[in-house]
Amino acid sequence: MKIMFARKQVIITFLTLFINALAWGQVTFSGGGTGTEADPYVLLTKADWNAFAESVNAKENPKTYEGEYLRLGNDITGIDVMVGWFTGGTFASGNEFRGNFDGDWHTLTVDIQGTADYSGPFGWVDGATIRNLTVDGTITINKSGEH
């Protein structure tokens, strides 16, 4: 009986690891989408924005979205994480946004505390297209040693 239980536990562990391996690096958004021009990823919530930002800002294996399309499906408030900004607080190679972002005439309301001149919803872009987006709110830049 104990051997049967241990075998099931090993199978369940293997399946869990296999599913996680398939999903590793994949970002899903509540609005769906496949990232193509005809079927862009759709961001509907602050959680979607944060997942988007975290995927670009990842320390290992960042996703630049080069050649991919994203669309804002709602106004989103409370944005406090920049896209294209290494989590350690500095720009890092590979952490730039290179995709196509259509705000679809929606508004991002931000409250961003930055430490560099390039602070905003998109901190670092390279070859990206960002269009039809309204940004409202506050961006505060606090450089060390400067007043």
C-alpha positions as YAML, in Angstrom:
chain: A
units: angstrom
residues:
- id: 1
  name: MET
  ca: [0.00, 0.00, 0.00]
- id: 2
  name: LYS
  ca: [2.82, 2.42, 0.85]
- id: 3
  name: ILE
  ca: [4.57, 1.64, -2.45]
- id: 4
  name: MET
  ca: [1.38, 2.38, -4.41]
- id: 5
  name: PHE
  ca: [0.97, 5.72, -2.60]
- id: 6
  name: ALA
  ca: [4.62, 6.65, -3.23]
- id: 7
  name: ARG
  ca: [4.25, 5.78, -6.94]
- id: 8
  name: LYS
  ca: [1.16, 8.01, -7.25]
- id: 9
  name: GLN
  ca: [2.98, 10.80, -5.49]
- id: 10
  name: VAL
  ca: [5.92, 10.51, -7.92]
- id: 11
  name: ILE
  ca: [3.55, 10.58, -10.90]
- id: 12
  name: ILE
  ca: [1.74, 13.64, -9.56]
- id: 13
  name: THR
  ca: [5.05, 15.41, -8.91]
- id: 14
  name: PHE
  ca: [6.26, 14.59, -12.41]
- id: 15
  name: LEU
  ca: [3.05, 15.87, -14.00]
- id: 16
  name: THR
  ca: [3.22, 19.07, -11.96]
- id: 17
  name: LEU
  ca: [6.83, 19.68, -13.05]
- id: 18
  name: PHE
  ca: [5.95, 18.90, -16.67]
- id: 19
  name: ILE
  ca: [3.01, 21.32, -16.71]
- id: 20
  name: ASN
  ca: [5.09, 24.04, -15.04]
- id: 21
  name: ALA
  ca: [7.86, 23.51, -17.60]
- id: 22
  name: LEU
  ca: [5.37, 23.98, -20.42]
- id: 23
  name: ALA
  ca: [4.02, 27.16, -18.85]
- id: 24
  name: TRP
  ca: [7.45, 28.58, -17.91]
- id: 25
  name: GLY
  ca: [7.98, 31.84, -19.73]
- id: 26
  name: GLN
  ca: [4.35, 32.02, -20.80]
- id: 27
  name: VAL
  ca: [2.38, 35.09, -19.80]
- id: 28
  name: THR
  ca: [-1.39, 34.95, -19.92]
- id: 29
  name: PHE
  ca: [-3.69, 37.93, -19.71]
- id: 30
  name: SER
  ca: [-7.30, 37.98, -18.56]
- id: 31
  name: GLY
  ca: [-8.39, 39.38, -21.94]
- id: 32
  name: GLY
  ca: [-6.73, 36.50, -23.80]
- id: 33
  name: GLY
  ca: [-5.01, 36.83, -27.16]
- id: 34
  name: THR
  ca: [-2.12, 35.13, -28.90]
- id: 35
  name: GLY
  ca: [0.04, 38.21, -29.49]
- id: 36
  name: THR
  ca: [-0.56, 38.49, -33.23]
- id: 37
  name: GLU
  ca: [-1.74, 41.64, -34.97]
- id: 38
  name: ALA
  ca: [-5.15, 40.02, -35.58]
- id: 39
  name: ASP
  ca: [-5.38, 38.62, -32.03]
- id: 40
  name: PRO
  ca: [-3.32, 40.81, -29.68]
- id: 41
  name: TYR
  ca: [-2.79, 40.05, -26.01]
- id: 42
  name: VAL
  ca: [-5.49, 42.03, -24.17]
- id: 43
  name: LEU
  ca: [-4.72, 43.62, -20.79]
- id: 44
  name: LEU
  ca: [-7.83, 44.27, -18.69]
- id: 45
  name: THR
  ca: [-6.58, 44.63, -15.11]
- id: 46
  name: LYS
  ca: [-3.75, 45.93, -12.97]
- id: 47
  name: ALA
  ca: [-2.72, 42.29, -12.48]
- id: 48
  name: ASP
  ca: [-2.40, 41.99, -16.28]
- id: 49
  name: TRP
  ca: [-0.23, 45.14, -16.39]
- id: 50
  name: ASN
  ca: [1.96, 43.79, -13.57]
- id: 51
  name: ALA
  ca: [2.37, 40.42, -15.34]
- id: 52
  name: PHE
  ca: [3.31, 42.28, -18.54]
- id: 53
  name: ALA
  ca: [5.83, 44.46, -16.68]
- id: 54
  name: GLU
  ca: [7.30, 41.51, -14.77]
- id: 55
  name: SER
  ca: [7.81, 39.54, -17.99]
- id: 56
  name: VAL
  ca: [9.75, 42.42, -19.61]
- id: 57
  name: ASN
  ca: [11.60, 43.31, -16.39]
- id: 58
  name: ALA
  ca: [12.58, 39.72, -15.52]
- id: 59
  name: LYS
  ca: [16.15, 39.29, -14.33]
- id: 60
  name: GLU
  ca: [16.45, 36.02, -16.25]
- id: 61
  name: ASN
  ca: [14.83, 35.36, -19.62]
- id: 62
  name: PRO
  ca: [13.08, 38.71, -20.07]
- id: 63
  name: LYS
  ca: [10.42, 38.89, -22.78]
- id: 64
  name: THR
  ca: [10.73, 41.92, -25.10]
- id: 65
  name: TYR
  ca: [7.54, 41.19, -27.11]
- id: 66
  name: GLU
  ca: [9.43, 41.98, -30.32]
- id: 67
  name: GLY
  ca: [7.05, 41.35, -33.24]
- id: 68
  name: GLU
  ca: [4.11, 40.84, -30.87]
- id: 69
  name: TYR
  ca: [1.00, 42.92, -30.25]
- id: 70
  name: LEU
  ca: [-0.74, 43.99, -27.06]
- id: 71
  name: ARG
  ca: [-3.92, 46.02, -26.55]
- id: 72
  name: LEU
  ca: [-5.38, 47.72, -23.51]
- id: 73
  name: GLY
  ca: [-8.99, 46.54, -23.07]
- id: 74
  name: ASN
  ca: [-9.97, 48.80, -20.15]
- id: 75
  name: ASP
  ca: [-8.85, 51.88, -18.28]
- id: 76
  name: ILE
  ca: [-6.47, 50.64, -15.57]
- id: 77
  name: THR
  ca: [-5.71, 52.53, -12.35]
- id: 78
  name: GLY
  ca: [-3.02, 52.19, -9.72]
- id: 79
  name: ILE
  ca: [-0.15, 51.46, -12.12]
- id: 80
  name: ASP
  ca: [3.08, 51.64, -10.11]
- id: 81
  name: VAL
  ca: [5.35, 49.30, -12.07]
- id: 82
  name: MET
  ca: [7.21, 50.41, -15.20]
- id: 83
  name: VAL
  ca: [7.64, 48.24, -18.29]
- id: 84
  name: GLY
  ca: [11.25, 48.12, -19.40]
- id: 85
  name: TRP
  ca: [12.86, 48.67, -16.06]
- id: 86
  name: PHE
  ca: [14.99, 46.02, -14.42]
- id: 87
  name: THR
  ca: [13.54, 45.16, -11.01]
- id: 88
  name: GLY
  ca: [16.84, 46.05, -9.37]
- id: 89
  name: GLY
  ca: [16.18, 49.68, -10.29]
- id: 90
  name: THR
  ca: [18.51, 50.00, -13.27]
- id: 91
  name: PHE
  ca: [18.20, 49.56, -16.99]
- id: 92
  name: ALA
  ca: [19.53, 46.19, -18.08]
- id: 93
  name: SER
  ca: [20.22, 44.85, -21.54]
- id: 94
  name: GLY
  ca: [17.30, 42.74, -22.68]
- id: 95
  name: ASN
  ca: [14.79, 44.50, -20.41]
- id: 96
  name: GLU
  ca: [13.48, 46.83, -23.09]
- id: 97
  name: PHE
  ca: [9.99, 46.67, -24.60]
- id: 98
  name: ARG
  ca: [10.18, 46.10, -28.37]
- id: 99
  name: GLY
  ca: [6.58, 45.21, -29.20]
- id: 100
  name: ASN
  ca: [3.46, 46.97, -30.41]
- id: 101
  name: PHE
  ca: [1.17, 48.41, -27.73]
- id: 102
  name: ASP
  ca: [-2.24, 49.86, -28.64]
- id: 103
  name: GLY
  ca: [-3.92, 51.71, -25.76]
- id: 104
  name: ASP
  ca: [-7.19, 51.57, -27.74]
- id: 105
  name: TRP
  ca: [-7.95, 55.09, -26.39]
- id: 106
  name: HIS
  ca: [-7.96, 53.87, -22.78]
- id: 107
  name: THR
  ca: [-6.22, 55.52, -19.82]
- id: 108
  name: LEU
  ca: [-3.47, 54.23, -17.56]
- id: 109
  name: THR
  ca: [-3.61, 56.06, -14.24]
- id: 110
  name: VAL
  ca: [-0.16, 55.89, -12.71]
- id: 111
  name: ASP
  ca: [1.53, 56.54, -9.38]
- id: 112
  name: ILE
  ca: [5.14, 55.82, -10.28]
- id: 113
  name: GLN
  ca: [8.10, 56.53, -8.02]
- id: 114
  name: GLY
  ca: [11.13, 56.63, -10.31]
- id: 115
  name: THR
  ca: [14.85, 57.14, -9.82]
- id: 116
  name: ALA
  ca: [15.80, 58.04, -13.40]
- id: 117
  name: ASP
  ca: [14.87, 60.63, -16.00]
- id: 118
  name: TYR
  ca: [13.20, 57.92, -18.05]
- id: 119
  name: SER
  ca: [10.41, 57.06, -15.65]
- id: 120
  name: GLY
  ca: [6.86, 56.37, -16.82]
- id: 121
  name: PRO
  ca: [4.61, 53.46, -17.70]
- id: 122
  name: PHE
  ca: [7.20, 52.50, -20.30]
- id: 123
  name: GLY
  ca: [10.66, 53.12, -18.87]
- id: 124
  name: TRP
  ca: [12.78, 51.68, -21.67]
- id: 125
  name: VAL
  ca: [11.63, 50.97, -25.22]
- id: 126
  name: ASP
  ca: [13.62, 50.14, -28.33]
- id: 127
  name: GLY
  ca: [11.91, 49.98, -31.72]
- id: 128
  name: ALA
  ca: [8.49, 49.72, -30.06]
- id: 129
  name: THR
  ca: [5.22, 51.26, -31.18]
- id: 130
  name: ILE
  ca: [3.00, 52.73, -28.47]
- id: 131
  name: ARG
  ca: [-0.16, 54.43, -29.68]
- id: 132
  name: ASN
  ca: [-3.66, 55.55, -28.71]
- id: 133
  name: LEU
  ca: [-2.80, 55.70, -25.01]
- id: 134
  name: THR
  ca: [-3.69, 58.30, -22.40]
- id: 135
  name: VAL
  ca: [-1.55, 58.47, -19.25]
- id: 136
  name: ASP
  ca: [-2.84, 60.26, -16.17]
- id: 137
  name: GLY
  ca: [-1.63, 60.44, -12.57]
- id: 138
  name: THR
  ca: [1.69, 61.16, -10.89]
- id: 139
  name: ILE
  ca: [5.28, 60.32, -11.76]
- id: 140
  name: THR
  ca: [7.78, 61.32, -9.08]
- id: 141
  name: ILE
  ca: [11.50, 61.17, -9.81]
- id: 142
  name: ASN
  ca: [13.83, 61.03, -6.83]
- id: 143
  name: LYS
  ca: [17.49, 60.98, -7.77]
- id: 144
  name: SER
  ca: [19.87, 60.23, -4.92]
- id: 145
  name: GLY
  ca: [21.82, 63.26, -3.79]
- id: 146
  name: GLU
  ca: [19.73, 65.69, -5.84]
- id: 147
  name: HIS
  ca: [17.06, 68.01, -4.46]
...
